XYZ file of N, CA, C and O in Angstrom:
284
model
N -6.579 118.817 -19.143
C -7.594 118.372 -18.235
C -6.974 118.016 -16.879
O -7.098 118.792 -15.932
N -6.368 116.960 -16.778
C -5.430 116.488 -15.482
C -4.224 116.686 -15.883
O -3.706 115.691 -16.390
N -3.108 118.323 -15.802
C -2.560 118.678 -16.426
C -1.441 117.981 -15.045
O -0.551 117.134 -14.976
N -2.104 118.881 -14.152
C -1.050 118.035 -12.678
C -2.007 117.368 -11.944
O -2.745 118.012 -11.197
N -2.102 116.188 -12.045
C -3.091 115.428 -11.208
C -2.741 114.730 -10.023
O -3.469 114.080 -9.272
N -1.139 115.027 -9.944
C -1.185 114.186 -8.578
C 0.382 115.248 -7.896
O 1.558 115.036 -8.190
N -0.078 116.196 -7.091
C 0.587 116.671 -6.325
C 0.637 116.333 -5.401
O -0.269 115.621 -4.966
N 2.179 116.819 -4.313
C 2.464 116.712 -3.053
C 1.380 116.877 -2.180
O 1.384 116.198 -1.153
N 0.401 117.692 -2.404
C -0.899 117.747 -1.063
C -1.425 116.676 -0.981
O -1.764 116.096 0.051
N -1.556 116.259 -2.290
C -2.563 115.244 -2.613
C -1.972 113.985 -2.102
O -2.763 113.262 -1.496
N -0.670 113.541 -2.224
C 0.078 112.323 -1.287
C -0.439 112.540 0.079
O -0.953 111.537 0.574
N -0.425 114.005 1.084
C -0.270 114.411 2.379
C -1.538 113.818 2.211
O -1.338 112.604 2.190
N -2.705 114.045 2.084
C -3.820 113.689 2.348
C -4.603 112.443 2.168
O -5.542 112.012 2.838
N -3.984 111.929 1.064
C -3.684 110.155 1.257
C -3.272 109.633 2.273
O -3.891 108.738 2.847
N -2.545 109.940 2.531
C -1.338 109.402 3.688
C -2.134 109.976 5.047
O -1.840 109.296 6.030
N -2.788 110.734 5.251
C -3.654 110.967 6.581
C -4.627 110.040 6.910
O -4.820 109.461 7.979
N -5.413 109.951 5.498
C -6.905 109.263 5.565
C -6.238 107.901 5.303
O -7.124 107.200 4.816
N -5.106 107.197 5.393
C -4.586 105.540 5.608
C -4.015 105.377 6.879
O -3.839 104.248 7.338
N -3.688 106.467 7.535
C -3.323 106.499 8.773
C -4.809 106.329 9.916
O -5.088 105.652 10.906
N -5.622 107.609 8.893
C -6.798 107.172 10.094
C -7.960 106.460 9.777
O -9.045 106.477 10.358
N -7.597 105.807 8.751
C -8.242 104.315 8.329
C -7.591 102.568 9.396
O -7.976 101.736 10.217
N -6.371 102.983 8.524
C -6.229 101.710 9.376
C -5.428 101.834 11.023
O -5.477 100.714 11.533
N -4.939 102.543 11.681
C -3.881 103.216 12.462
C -2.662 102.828 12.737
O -2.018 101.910 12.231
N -2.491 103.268 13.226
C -0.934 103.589 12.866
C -0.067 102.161 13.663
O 1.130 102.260 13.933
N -0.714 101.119 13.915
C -0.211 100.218 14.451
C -0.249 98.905 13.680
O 0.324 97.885 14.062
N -0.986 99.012 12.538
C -0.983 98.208 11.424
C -0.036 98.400 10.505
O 0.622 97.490 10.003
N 0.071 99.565 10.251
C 1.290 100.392 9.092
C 1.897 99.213 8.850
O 1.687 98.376 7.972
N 2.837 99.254 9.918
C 4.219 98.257 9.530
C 3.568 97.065 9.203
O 3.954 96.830 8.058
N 3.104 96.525 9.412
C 2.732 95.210 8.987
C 1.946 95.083 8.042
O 1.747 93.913 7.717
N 1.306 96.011 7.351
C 0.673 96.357 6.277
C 1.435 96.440 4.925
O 1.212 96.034 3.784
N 2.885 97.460 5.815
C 3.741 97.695 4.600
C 4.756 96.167 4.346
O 5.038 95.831 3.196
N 5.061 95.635 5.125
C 5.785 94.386 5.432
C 5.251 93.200 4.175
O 5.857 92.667 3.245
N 4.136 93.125 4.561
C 3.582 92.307 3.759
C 3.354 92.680 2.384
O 3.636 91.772 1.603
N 2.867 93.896 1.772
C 3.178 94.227 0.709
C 4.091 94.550 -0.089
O 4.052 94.904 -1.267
N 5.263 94.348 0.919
C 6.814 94.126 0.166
C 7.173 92.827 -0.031
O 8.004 92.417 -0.842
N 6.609 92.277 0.634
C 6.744 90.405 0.570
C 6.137 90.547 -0.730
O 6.878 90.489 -1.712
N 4.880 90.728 -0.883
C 4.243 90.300 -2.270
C 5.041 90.852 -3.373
O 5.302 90.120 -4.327
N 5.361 91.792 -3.349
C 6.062 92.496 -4.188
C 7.270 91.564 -4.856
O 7.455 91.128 -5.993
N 7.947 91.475 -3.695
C 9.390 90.556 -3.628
C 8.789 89.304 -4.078
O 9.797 88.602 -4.151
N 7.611 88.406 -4.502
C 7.199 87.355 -4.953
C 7.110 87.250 -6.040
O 7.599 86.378 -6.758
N 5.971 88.806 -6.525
C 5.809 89.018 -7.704
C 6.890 88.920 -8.771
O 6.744 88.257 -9.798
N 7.863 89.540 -8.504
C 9.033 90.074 -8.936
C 9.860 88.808 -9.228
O 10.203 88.855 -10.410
N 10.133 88.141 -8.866
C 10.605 86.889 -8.426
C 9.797 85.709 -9.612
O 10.324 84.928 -10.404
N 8.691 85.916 -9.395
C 7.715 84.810 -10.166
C 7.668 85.438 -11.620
O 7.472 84.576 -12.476
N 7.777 86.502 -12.026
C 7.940 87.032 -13.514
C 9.190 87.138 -13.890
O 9.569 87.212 -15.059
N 9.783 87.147 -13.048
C 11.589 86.953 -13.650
C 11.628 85.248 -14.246
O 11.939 84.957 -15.401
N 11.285 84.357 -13.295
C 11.445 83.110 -13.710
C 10.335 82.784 -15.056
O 10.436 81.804 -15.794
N 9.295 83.838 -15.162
C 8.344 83.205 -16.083
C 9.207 83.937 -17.506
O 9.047 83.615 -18.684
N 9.971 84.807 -17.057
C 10.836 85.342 -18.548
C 11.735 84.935 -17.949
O 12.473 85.887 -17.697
N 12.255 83.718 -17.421
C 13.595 82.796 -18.343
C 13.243 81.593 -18.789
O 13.940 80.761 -19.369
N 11.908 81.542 -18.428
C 11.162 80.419 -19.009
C 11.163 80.122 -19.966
O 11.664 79.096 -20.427
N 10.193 81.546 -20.895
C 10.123 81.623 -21.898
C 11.743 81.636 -22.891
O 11.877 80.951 -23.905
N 12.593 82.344 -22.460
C 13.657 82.681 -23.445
C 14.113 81.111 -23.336
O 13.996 80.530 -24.416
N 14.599 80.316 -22.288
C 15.357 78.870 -22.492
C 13.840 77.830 -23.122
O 14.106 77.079 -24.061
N 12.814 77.825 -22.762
C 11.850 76.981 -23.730
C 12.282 76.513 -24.929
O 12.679 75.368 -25.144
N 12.190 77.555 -25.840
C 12.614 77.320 -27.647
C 13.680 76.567 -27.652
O 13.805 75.668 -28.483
N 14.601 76.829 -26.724
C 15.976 76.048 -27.731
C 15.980 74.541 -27.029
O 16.361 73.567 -27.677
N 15.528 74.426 -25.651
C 15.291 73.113 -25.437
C 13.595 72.333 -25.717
O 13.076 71.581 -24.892
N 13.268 72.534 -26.396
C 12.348 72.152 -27.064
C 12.710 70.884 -28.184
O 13.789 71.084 -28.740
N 12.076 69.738 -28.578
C 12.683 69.027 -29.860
C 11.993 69.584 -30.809
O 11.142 70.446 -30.591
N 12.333 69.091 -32.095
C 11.711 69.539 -33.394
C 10.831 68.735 -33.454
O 10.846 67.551 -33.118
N 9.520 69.722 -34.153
C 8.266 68.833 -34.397
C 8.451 67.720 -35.441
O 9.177 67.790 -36.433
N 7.517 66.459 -34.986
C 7.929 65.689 -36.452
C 6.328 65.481 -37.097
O 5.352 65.317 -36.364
N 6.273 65.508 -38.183
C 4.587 65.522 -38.961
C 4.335 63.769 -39.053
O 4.979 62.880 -39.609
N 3.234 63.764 -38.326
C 2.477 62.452 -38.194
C 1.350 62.057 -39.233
O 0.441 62.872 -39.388
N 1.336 61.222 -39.745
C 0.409 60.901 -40.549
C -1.351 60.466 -39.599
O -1.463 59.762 -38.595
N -2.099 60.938 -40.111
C -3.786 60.619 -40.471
C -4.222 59.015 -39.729
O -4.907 58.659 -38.770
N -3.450 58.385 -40.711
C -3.819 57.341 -40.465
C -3.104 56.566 -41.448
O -2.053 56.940 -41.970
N -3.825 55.237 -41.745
C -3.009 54.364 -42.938
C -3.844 54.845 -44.122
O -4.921 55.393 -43.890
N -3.320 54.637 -45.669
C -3.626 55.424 -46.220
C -4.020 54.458 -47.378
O -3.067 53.780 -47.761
N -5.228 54.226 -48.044
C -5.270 53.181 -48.836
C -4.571 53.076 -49.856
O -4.654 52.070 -50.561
């Protein structure tokens, strides 16, 4: 069905209709900023997986609490 769905024309013609969407004087600052986010993203999921891996071992052991008093 979409055996080749995304050829080289198909970039060229993306890349025209963002040029003459936003022009060509935004670009850079368009692309700027979406490398910032990028560089955040990237950044904020690295720390959320060392989070997770150091969590467990500094964690204490659960201790089982009783109900209440017990007649």
């Amino acid at each position: 069905m979409l055996r080749n769905g995304l050829e080289p024309w198909h970039l060229l013609i993306v890349a025209i209709v963002v040029i003459v969407l936003f022009g060509s004087k935004k670009l850079p600052d368009t692309a700027r900023a979406l490398g910032r986010s990028m560089r955040i993203l990237k950044s904020e999921a690295k720390a959320l997986k060392d989070d997770d891996t150091t969590a467990p071992a500094t964690e204490p052991p659960a201790t089982p609490q009783s109900a209440g008093p017990t007649p």
